[in-house]
mmCIF file of C-alpha atoms in Angstrom:
data_model
loop_
_atom_site.group_PDB
_atom_site.id
_atom_site.type_symbol
_atom_site.label_atom_id
_atom_site.label_comp_id
_atom_site.label_asym_id
_atom_site.label_seq_id
_atom_site.Cartn_x
_atom_site.Cartn_y
_atom_site.Cartn_z
ATOM 1 C CA MET A 1 0.045 0.021 0.042
ATOM 2 C CA ASP A 2 2.835 2.483 0.979
ATOM 3 C CA SER A 3 4.734 1.682 -2.129
ATOM 4 C CA VAL A 4 1.651 1.843 -4.431
ATOM 5 C CA THR A 5 1.114 5.481 -3.128
ATOM 6 C CA GLN A 6 4.644 6.421 -3.534
ATOM 7 C CA HIS A 7 4.550 5.216 -6.875
ATOM 8 C CA HIS A 8 1.514 7.009 -7.766
ATOM 9 C CA SER A 9 3.001 10.372 -6.386
ATOM 10 C CA LYS A 10 6.058 9.611 -8.398
ATOM 11 C CA THR A 11 4.310 9.308 -11.813
ATOM 12 C CA GLN A 12 2.434 12.540 -11.171
ATOM 13 C CA SER A 13 5.556 14.590 -10.459
ATOM 14 C CA SER A 14 6.915 13.033 -13.625
ATOM 15 C CA THR A 15 4.248 14.131 -15.718
ATOM 16 C CA ARG A 16 4.204 17.399 -14.248
ATOM 17 C CA ASP A 17 7.887 17.642 -15.262
ATOM 18 C CA THR A 18 7.177 16.860 -18.902
ATOM 19 C CA THR A 19 4.163 19.270 -18.984
ATOM 20 C CA MET A 20 6.210 22.062 -17.551
ATOM 21 C CA ASP A 21 9.341 21.419 -19.408
ATOM 22 C CA GLU A 22 9.853 23.793 -22.264
ATOM 23 C CA HIS A 23 13.384 22.667 -23.401
ATOM 24 C CA ARG A 24 12.323 19.551 -24.953
ATOM 25 C CA LEU A 25 14.013 18.110 -27.976
ATOM 26 C CA PHE A 26 11.167 16.216 -29.345
ATOM 27 C CA LYS A 27 7.655 17.193 -29.681
ATOM 28 C CA PHE A 28 6.205 13.847 -28.233
ATOM 29 C CA PRO A 29 7.261 13.116 -24.583
ATOM 30 C CA VAL A 30 8.069 9.562 -25.655
ATOM 31 C CA PHE A 31 11.688 10.344 -26.794
ATOM 32 C CA ARG A 32 13.420 11.844 -23.818
ATOM 33 C CA LEU A 33 17.099 11.717 -23.744
ATOM 34 C CA PRO A 34 18.560 9.955 -20.870
ATOM 35 C CA LYS A 35 19.683 11.824 -17.848
ATOM 36 C CA SER A 36 23.175 13.079 -18.139
ATOM 37 C CA ALA A 37 24.368 11.277 -15.091
ATOM 38 C CA THR A 38 23.334 7.825 -16.136
ATOM 39 C CA VAL A 39 25.167 8.606 -19.708
ATOM 40 C CA ARG A 40 27.996 9.732 -17.793
ATOM 41 C CA ALA A 41 28.289 6.533 -15.765
ATOM 42 C CA MET A 42 27.819 4.307 -18.758
ATOM 43 C CA GLY A 43 30.601 6.199 -20.598
ATOM 44 C CA MET A 44 32.791 5.546 -17.727
ATOM 45 C CA TYR A 45 32.404 1.838 -17.774
ATOM 46 C CA LEU A 46 32.477 1.958 -21.669
ATOM 47 C CA SER A 47 35.907 3.665 -21.381
ATOM 48 C CA GLY A 48 37.016 1.044 -18.578
ATOM 49 C CA ALA A 49 36.040 -1.840 -20.902
ATOM 50 C CA LEU A 50 37.799 -0.531 -23.865
ATOM 51 C CA TYR A 51 41.201 -0.127 -21.715
ATOM 52 C CA ALA A 52 40.624 -3.638 -20.707
ATOM 53 C CA ILE A 53 40.428 -4.753 -24.408
ATOM 54 C CA GLY A 54 43.629 -2.893 -25.070
ATOM 55 C CA PHE A 55 45.608 -4.577 -22.061
ATOM 56 C CA TRP A 56 44.222 -8.081 -22.756
ATOM 57 C CA VAL A 57 44.762 -8.112 -26.485
ATOM 58 C CA LEU A 58 48.439 -7.240 -25.834
ATOM 59 C CA LEU A 59 48.611 -9.783 -22.808
ATOM 60 C CA ASP A 60 47.204 -12.382 -25.169
ATOM 61 C CA ALA A 61 49.764 -12.041 -27.945
ATOM 62 C CA ALA A 62 52.590 -11.983 -25.266
ATOM 63 C CA LEU A 63 51.163 -15.496 -23.862
ATOM 64 C CA TYR A 64 50.565 -16.794 -27.308
ATOM 65 C CA SER A 65 54.130 -16.019 -28.150
ATOM 66 C CA LYS A 66 55.389 -17.563 -25.310
ATOM 67 C CA ARG A 67 53.030 -20.957 -25.309
ATOM 68 C CA VAL A 68 52.154 -21.783 -28.773
ATOM 69 C CA ASN A 69 54.370 -19.872 -31.209
ATOM 70 C CA ALA A 70 55.940 -21.944 -33.733
ATOM 71 C CA SER A 71 57.664 -19.206 -35.514
ATOM 72 C CA LEU A 72 61.175 -17.546 -34.994
ATOM 73 C CA VAL A 73 59.559 -14.085 -34.097
ATOM 74 C CA HIS A 74 58.611 -13.455 -30.468
ATOM 75 C CA VAL A 75 56.990 -10.676 -28.503
ATOM 76 C CA THR A 76 59.557 -8.719 -26.232
ATOM 77 C CA PHE A 77 59.607 -5.631 -24.292
ATOM 78 C CA VAL A 78 59.607 -3.584 -27.601
ATOM 79 C CA ASP A 79 56.266 -4.653 -28.302
ATOM 80 C CA TRP A 80 55.029 -3.109 -24.901
ATOM 81 C CA VAL A 81 56.610 0.217 -25.546
ATOM 82 C CA PRO A 82 53.715 1.704 -27.703
ATOM 83 C CA ALA A 83 51.013 0.500 -25.399
ATOM 84 C CA ILE A 84 52.995 2.055 -22.205
ATOM 85 C CA CYS A 85 53.499 5.429 -24.084
ATOM 86 C CA SER A 86 49.654 5.176 -24.892
ATOM 87 C CA SER A 87 48.687 4.671 -21.445
ATOM 88 C CA LEU A 88 50.888 7.453 -20.006
ATOM 89 C CA GLY A 89 49.433 9.968 -22.638
ATOM 90 C CA MET A 90 45.773 8.939 -21.471
ATOM 91 C CA LEU A 91 46.875 9.266 -17.732
ATOM 92 C CA ILE A 92 48.002 12.745 -18.647
ATOM 93 C CA ILE A 93 45.257 13.901 -20.825
ATOM 94 C CA ASN A 94 42.696 13.000 -18.358
ATOM 95 C CA SER A 95 44.133 14.234 -15.311
ATOM 96 C CA ILE A 96 43.984 17.949 -16.668
ATOM 97 C CA GLU A 97 41.292 20.127 -14.903
ATOM 98 C CA LYS A 98 39.048 20.858 -17.877
ATOM 99 C CA SER A 99 38.092 24.363 -16.615
ATOM 100 C CA ALA A 100 41.718 25.411 -16.639
ATOM 101 C CA LEU A 101 41.543 25.443 -20.339
ATOM 102 C CA LEU A 102 38.500 27.421 -20.880
ATOM 103 C CA ASN A 103 39.387 30.895 -19.380
ATOM 104 C CA ASN A 104 41.357 31.953 -22.251
ATOM 105 C CA ASP A 105 40.307 35.465 -22.565
ATOM 106 C CA ALA A 106 42.838 38.272 -21.178
ATOM 107 C CA SER A 107 40.878 38.980 -17.980
ATOM 108 C CA PHE A 108 41.889 40.989 -14.849
ATOM 109 C CA MET A 109 42.824 37.723 -13.234
ATOM 110 C CA GLN A 110 46.267 37.548 -14.386
ATOM 111 C CA PRO A 111 47.548 34.116 -12.559
ATOM 112 C CA SER A 112 44.770 32.115 -14.600
ATOM 113 C CA SER A 113 46.743 32.798 -17.763
ATOM 114 C CA THR A 114 49.655 31.070 -16.528
ATOM 115 C CA THR A 115 47.562 28.395 -15.581
ATOM 116 C CA THR A 116 45.849 28.026 -18.888
ATOM 117 C CA TRP A 117 49.217 28.175 -20.676
ATOM 118 C CA GLN A 118 50.708 25.261 -18.565
ATOM 119 C CA ALA A 119 47.748 23.324 -19.142
ATOM 120 C CA ARG A 120 47.883 23.487 -22.683
ATOM 121 C CA VAL A 121 51.599 22.534 -22.630
ATOM 122 C CA VAL A 122 50.735 19.459 -20.491
ATOM 123 C CA LEU A 123 47.932 18.625 -22.820
ATOM 124 C CA PHE A 124 50.391 18.825 -25.730
ATOM 125 C CA ILE A 125 52.650 16.394 -24.121
ATOM 126 C CA GLY A 126 49.752 14.039 -23.461
ATOM 127 C CA PHE A 127 48.474 13.870 -26.982
ATOM 128 C CA SER A 128 51.846 13.537 -28.411
ATOM 129 C CA LEU A 129 52.354 10.509 -26.229
ATOM 130 C CA LEU A 130 49.065 9.150 -27.304
ATOM 131 C CA ALA A 131 50.009 9.642 -31.091
ATOM 132 C CA THR A 132 53.501 8.204 -30.425
ATOM 133 C CA GLY A 133 51.845 5.028 -29.187
ATOM 134 C CA ILE A 134 49.585 4.533 -32.257
ATOM 135 C CA ALA A 135 52.513 5.508 -34.514
ATOM 136 C CA GLY A 136 54.758 3.164 -32.517
ATOM 137 C CA SER A 137 52.305 0.186 -32.849
ATOM 138 C CA PHE A 138 52.595 0.607 -36.544
ATOM 139 C CA ILE A 139 56.244 0.897 -36.768
ATOM 140 C CA VAL A 140 56.562 -2.399 -34.613
ATOM 141 C CA LEU A 141 54.138 -4.027 -37.049
ATOM 142 C CA ILE A 142 55.895 -2.876 -40.362
ATOM 143 C CA LEU A 143 59.638 -3.211 -39.035
ATOM 144 C CA LYS A 144 59.410 -6.392 -36.930
ATOM 145 C CA PHE A 145 56.863 -8.330 -38.900
ATOM 146 C CA LEU A 146 56.240 -7.205 -42.648
ATOM 147 C CA ILE A 147 59.638 -5.935 -43.607
ATOM 148 C CA LYS A 148 61.281 -9.309 -42.355
ATOM 149 C CA GLY A 149 58.765 -11.281 -44.166
ATOM 150 C CA TYR A 150 56.649 -12.848 -41.530
ATOM 151 C CA ASN A 151 53.116 -11.892 -43.433
ATOM 152 C CA THR A 152 51.134 -15.130 -42.677
ATOM 153 C CA PHE A 153 48.489 -14.696 -40.360
ATOM 154 C CA PRO A 154 49.166 -16.670 -36.962
ATOM 155 C CA THR A 155 52.520 -15.042 -36.822
ATOM 156 C CA LEU A 156 51.295 -11.540 -38.212
ATOM 157 C CA GLY A 157 48.426 -11.676 -35.351
ATOM 158 C CA MET A 158 50.864 -10.658 -32.812
ATOM 159 C CA GLY A 159 51.666 -7.533 -34.766
ATOM 160 C CA VAL A 160 47.992 -6.660 -35.544
ATOM 161 C CA ALA A 161 47.363 -7.379 -31.800
ATOM 162 C CA ASN A 162 49.699 -4.404 -31.103
ATOM 163 C CA VAL A 163 47.902 -2.029 -33.284
ATOM 164 C CA VAL A 164 44.419 -3.296 -31.968
ATOM 165 C CA SER A 165 45.541 -2.646 -28.521
ATOM 166 C CA ASN A 166 46.847 0.939 -28.934
ATOM 167 C CA ALA A 167 43.767 1.939 -30.916
ATOM 168 C CA SER A 168 41.476 0.687 -28.306
ATOM 169 C CA ILE A 169 43.501 2.658 -25.806
ATOM 170 C CA MET A 170 43.254 5.567 -27.675
ATOM 171 C CA LEU A 171 39.105 5.037 -28.216
ATOM 172 C CA SER A 172 38.887 4.442 -24.559
ATOM 173 C CA CYS A 173 40.847 7.908 -23.807
ATOM 174 C CA ILE A 174 38.489 9.625 -26.244
ATOM 175 C CA VAL A 175 35.176 8.156 -24.782
ATOM 176 C CA LEU A 176 36.529 9.599 -21.298
ATOM 177 C CA TRP A 177 37.433 12.949 -22.719
ATOM 178 C CA VAL A 178 33.929 13.261 -24.155
ATOM 179 C CA VAL A 179 32.182 11.992 -21.076
ATOM 180 C CA GLN A 180 33.993 14.299 -18.929
ATOM 181 C CA ASN A 181 32.864 17.107 -20.696
ATOM 182 C CA PHE A 182 29.293 16.590 -20.177
ATOM 183 C CA GLU A 183 27.410 19.028 -18.193
ATOM 184 C CA ASP A 184 25.214 18.060 -15.197
ATOM 185 C CA ASP A 185 22.138 20.072 -16.436
ATOM 186 C CA ASP A 186 19.776 20.024 -13.536
ATOM 187 C CA TYR A 187 22.649 20.393 -11.183
ATOM 188 C CA ASN A 188 23.980 23.472 -12.610
ATOM 189 C CA TYR A 189 20.488 24.982 -13.056
ATOM 190 C CA SER A 190 19.654 24.440 -9.509
ATOM 191 C CA LEU A 191 22.962 26.091 -8.498
ATOM 192 C CA ALA A 192 22.153 29.162 -10.905
ATOM 193 C CA LEU A 193 18.914 29.644 -9.123
ATOM 194 C CA MET B 1 6.561 -5.771 -7.125
ATOM 195 C CA THR B 2 5.663 -7.297 -3.709
ATOM 196 C CA VAL B 3 8.541 -9.999 -3.567
ATOM 197 C CA LYS B 4 9.620 -10.480 0.094
ATOM 198 C CA PRO B 5 13.279 -9.933 0.712
ATOM 199 C CA ILE B 6 13.622 -13.338 2.126
ATOM 200 C CA THR B 7 12.664 -14.823 -1.336
ATOM 201 C CA LYS B 8 14.981 -12.330 -3.376
ATOM 202 C CA ILE B 9 17.969 -13.346 -0.901
ATOM 203 C CA ILE B 10 17.118 -17.135 -1.421
ATOM 204 C CA PHE B 11 16.907 -16.687 -5.295
ATOM 205 C CA LEU B 12 20.273 -14.684 -5.386
ATOM 206 C CA SER B 13 22.034 -17.375 -3.422
ATOM 207 C CA VAL B 14 20.932 -19.926 -5.611
ATOM 208 C CA LEU B 15 22.032 -17.894 -8.759
ATOM 209 C CA LEU B 16 25.485 -17.463 -6.890
ATOM 210 C CA SER B 17 25.846 -21.039 -6.321
ATOM 211 C CA ILE B 18 24.706 -22.057 -9.692
ATOM 212 C CA GLY B 19 27.539 -19.663 -11.125
ATOM 213 C CA ILE B 20 30.105 -21.056 -8.739
ATOM 214 C CA LEU B 21 29.166 -24.580 -9.843
ATOM 215 C CA LEU B 22 29.625 -24.008 -13.515
ATOM 216 C CA VAL B 23 32.933 -22.546 -12.911
ATOM 217 C CA VAL B 24 34.132 -25.208 -10.415
ATOM 218 C CA LEU B 25 32.742 -27.842 -12.981
ATOM 219 C CA SER B 26 34.483 -26.153 -15.852
ATOM 220 C CA CYS B 27 37.991 -26.692 -13.936
ATOM 221 C CA ALA B 28 37.254 -30.161 -12.334
ATOM 222 C CA LEU B 29 36.053 -31.801 -15.607
ATOM 223 C CA PHE B 30 39.065 -31.154 -17.321
ATOM 224 C CA HIS B 31 41.454 -31.208 -14.330
ATOM 225 C CA ASN B 32 42.663 -28.063 -15.235
ATOM 226 C CA TYR B 33 42.024 -25.182 -12.449
ATOM 227 C CA HIS B 34 43.009 -21.899 -14.425
ATOM 228 C CA PRO B 35 39.327 -20.812 -14.578
ATOM 229 C CA LEU B 36 39.003 -20.257 -11.073
ATOM 230 C CA TYR B 37 40.728 -16.755 -11.549
ATOM 231 C CA VAL B 38 37.416 -15.716 -12.998
ATOM 232 C CA ILE B 39 35.561 -15.908 -9.831
ATOM 233 C CA ALA B 40 38.391 -13.868 -8.175
ATOM 234 C CA VAL B 41 37.945 -11.288 -10.582
ATOM 235 C CA PHE B 42 34.166 -11.004 -10.728
ATOM 236 C CA LEU B 43 34.394 -10.731 -6.913
ATOM 237 C CA VAL B 44 36.763 -7.955 -6.975
ATOM 238 C CA ALA B 45 35.027 -5.991 -9.591
ATOM 239 C CA PRO B 46 32.241 -4.086 -7.487
ATOM 240 C CA ILE B 47 34.773 -3.027 -4.869
ATOM 241 C CA PRO B 48 36.318 -0.031 -6.528
ATOM 242 C CA ASN B 49 32.860 1.417 -7.202
ATOM 243 C CA ALA B 50 31.722 0.830 -3.741
ATOM 244 C CA ILE B 51 34.992 2.467 -2.200
ATOM 245 C CA PHE B 52 35.075 5.401 -4.541
ATOM 246 C CA SER B 53 31.552 6.704 -4.773
ATOM 247 C CA ASN B 54 31.598 7.232 -1.161
ATOM 248 C CA LEU B 55 34.530 9.803 -1.454
ATOM 249 C CA ASN B 56 32.107 12.559 -2.829
ATOM 250 C CA ALA B 57 31.928 14.610 0.094
ATOM 251 C CA ASN B 58 35.523 15.556 0.134
ATOM 252 C CA TYR B 59 35.784 17.134 -3.384
ATOM 253 C CA GLN B 60 33.919 20.259 -3.147
ATOM 254 C CA SER B 61 36.889 22.448 -3.723
ATOM 255 C CA ASP B 62 35.229 25.389 -5.795
ATOM 256 C CA PHE B 63 31.605 24.758 -5.303
ATOM 257 C CA LEU B 64 30.319 28.099 -5.863
ATOM 258 C CA SER B 65 32.749 29.742 -8.481
ATOM 259 C CA ASP B 66 31.750 30.064 -11.901
ATOM 260 C CA SER B 67 34.027 27.097 -13.075
ATOM 261 C CA ALA B 68 32.226 24.561 -10.943
ATOM 262 C CA PRO B 69 33.655 20.989 -11.545
ATOM 263 C CA ASN B 70 30.979 18.926 -13.313
ATOM 264 C CA GLY B 71 31.105 15.461 -11.667
ATOM 265 C CA ASN B 72 33.188 13.933 -9.248
ATOM 266 C CA PRO B 73 36.504 12.634 -10.332
ATOM 267 C CA PHE B 74 36.783 9.805 -7.621
ATOM 268 C CA LYS B 75 33.336 8.304 -8.581
ATOM 269 C CA ASP B 76 34.357 8.525 -12.334
ATOM 270 C CA PHE B 77 37.610 6.666 -11.386
ATOM 271 C CA GLY B 78 35.977 3.939 -9.559
ATOM 272 C CA GLU B 79 33.321 3.245 -12.438
ATOM 273 C CA PHE B 80 36.603 3.221 -14.629
ATOM 274 C CA VAL B 81 38.205 0.535 -12.649
ATOM 275 C CA THR B 82 35.097 -1.333 -12.420
ATOM 276 C CA GLY B 83 34.695 -1.367 -15.934
ATOM 277 C CA ILE B 84 38.233 -2.552 -16.500
ATOM 278 C CA PHE B 85 37.625 -5.687 -13.896
ATOM 279 C CA VAL B 86 34.309 -6.510 -15.383
ATOM 280 C CA PHE B 87 35.554 -6.772 -18.683
ATOM 281 C CA SER B 88 38.762 -8.399 -17.606
ATOM 282 C CA GLY B 89 36.318 -11.085 -16.168
ATOM 283 C CA LEU B 90 34.616 -11.572 -19.459
ATOM 284 C CA VAL B 91 37.667 -11.928 -21.431
ATOM 285 C CA LEU B 92 40.038 -13.888 -19.262
ATOM 286 C CA PRO B 93 38.490 -17.478 -20.251
ATOM 287 C CA ILE B 94 38.667 -16.432 -24.060
ATOM 288 C CA VAL B 95 42.414 -15.522 -23.574
ATOM 289 C CA PHE B 96 42.878 -18.743 -21.673
ATOM 290 C CA TRP B 97 41.363 -20.644 -24.666
ATOM 291 C CA HIS B 98 43.273 -18.862 -27.202
ATOM 292 C CA VAL B 99 46.763 -19.650 -25.443
ATOM 293 C CA GLN B 100 45.563 -23.090 -25.250
ATOM 294 C CA LEU B 101 45.535 -23.313 -21.592
ATOM 295 C CA ILE B 102 41.831 -24.577 -21.320
ATOM 296 C CA VAL B 103 39.835 -26.466 -23.825
ATOM 297 C CA PHE B 104 36.772 -25.084 -25.579
ATOM 298 C CA TRP B 105 34.056 -26.450 -23.333
ATOM 299 C CA SER B 106 35.867 -25.335 -20.418
ATOM 300 C CA MET B 107 35.769 -21.804 -21.847
ATOM 301 C CA ILE B 108 32.291 -21.767 -22.586
ATOM 302 C CA MET B 109 31.204 -23.117 -19.045
ATOM 303 C CA SER B 110 33.439 -20.759 -17.205
ATOM 304 C CA LEU B 111 32.246 -17.728 -19.379
ATOM 305 C CA SER B 112 28.787 -18.505 -18.358
ATOM 306 C CA GLY B 113 29.499 -19.292 -14.755
ATOM 307 C CA GLY B 114 31.371 -16.004 -14.354
ATOM 308 C CA PHE B 115 28.554 -14.035 -16.006
ATOM 309 C CA ILE B 116 25.763 -15.546 -13.468
ATOM 310 C CA VAL B 117 28.136 -14.645 -10.708
ATOM 311 C CA TYR B 118 28.479 -11.216 -11.640
ATOM 312 C CA ALA B 119 24.781 -10.966 -12.566
ATOM 313 C CA SER B 120 24.011 -12.179 -9.108
ATOM 314 C CA ILE B 121 25.966 -9.296 -7.646
ATOM 315 C CA ILE B 122 24.380 -6.731 -9.873
ATOM 316 C CA LEU B 123 20.873 -7.976 -8.909
ATOM 317 C CA PHE B 124 21.885 -7.697 -5.414
ATOM 318 C CA SER B 125 22.777 -4.125 -5.483
ATOM 319 C CA MET B 126 19.567 -3.532 -7.664
ATOM 320 C CA PHE B 127 17.170 -5.150 -5.312
ATOM 321 C CA PHE B 128 18.538 -3.469 -2.266
ATOM 322 C CA HIS B 129 19.741 -0.312 -3.380
ATOM 323 C CA MET B 130 18.762 2.541 -0.924
ATOM 324 C CA SER B 131 18.797 5.799 -2.925
ATOM 325 C CA ASP B 132 16.558 8.616 -3.016
ATOM 326 C CA ASP B 133 16.550 9.121 -6.831
ATOM 327 C CA ASP B 134 14.867 6.561 -8.970
ATOM 328 C CA GLU B 135 17.932 6.286 -11.496
ATOM 329 C CA GLY B 136 21.423 6.337 -10.605
ATOM 330 C CA PHE B 137 21.851 2.677 -10.422
ATOM 331 C CA ASP B 138 25.443 1.620 -10.182
ATOM 332 C CA PHE B 139 27.140 -1.759 -11.317
#
């Protein structure tokens, strides 16, 4: 009985919200965009899953080279270097406070401009590390596998795994960056009131 | 939904035991105890989310300034680590099968068993989620 009344009042309040909401995107109230907090949490889980794909693909290549590889080429420390570069770049990029990048105008608060400049330099280092990781994975694939003639598939798979791993770490970084820049709409609105 | 809590608890414990039974069978039928790591990974998976989601009161550095921080970095980091652990548990039997540590049917059984174990953990936090907002369900 208690839960029934609670549910009833909840539906009442939600219908009142939809009728009073003027900033709808669609005409019909059926298509409501999900709440930004839910999208944010889902994006975080997705980013973690993508990073786990990158890590496990590389670890799988290393274990495959150790246990079932019959060819002469093996996974060594060189194959891990691009992924380490990508991970460092991802760590640096997503540690930056995003609001430090936005105040770019010459306002009367002088110390903020140095913070902005520092943030841009650190962000540039992070993006360079990420790009170095991607490029390094292609370098390993070409110089270690394709040039030396290892271009049949069970052997070439260890080189392709390197590229897949770095690409998925970069995708994880992109998802994390985009999701962090979502605004909490209702939260900011209640603060502005 | 008027299900008593004791019914939910019995259902969840049966689900958890089915999952653990599948994983242990996937080890014992083939005399190869590598898939037991799946249970450990899935049991560890909700811990970062539970720890880091309670740290939100400490991060209100510039609360009223115009550059208000959107979101809570500790909560985000906990969700990120939880995503890593969940996907690691899902992908671990496939990696074991690919490097020929376990056979194919052992991979299938440990995959489904690990999924059932994690689903019971999720359902537990869904059934007994005490929050004031209707959404905000966390894995």
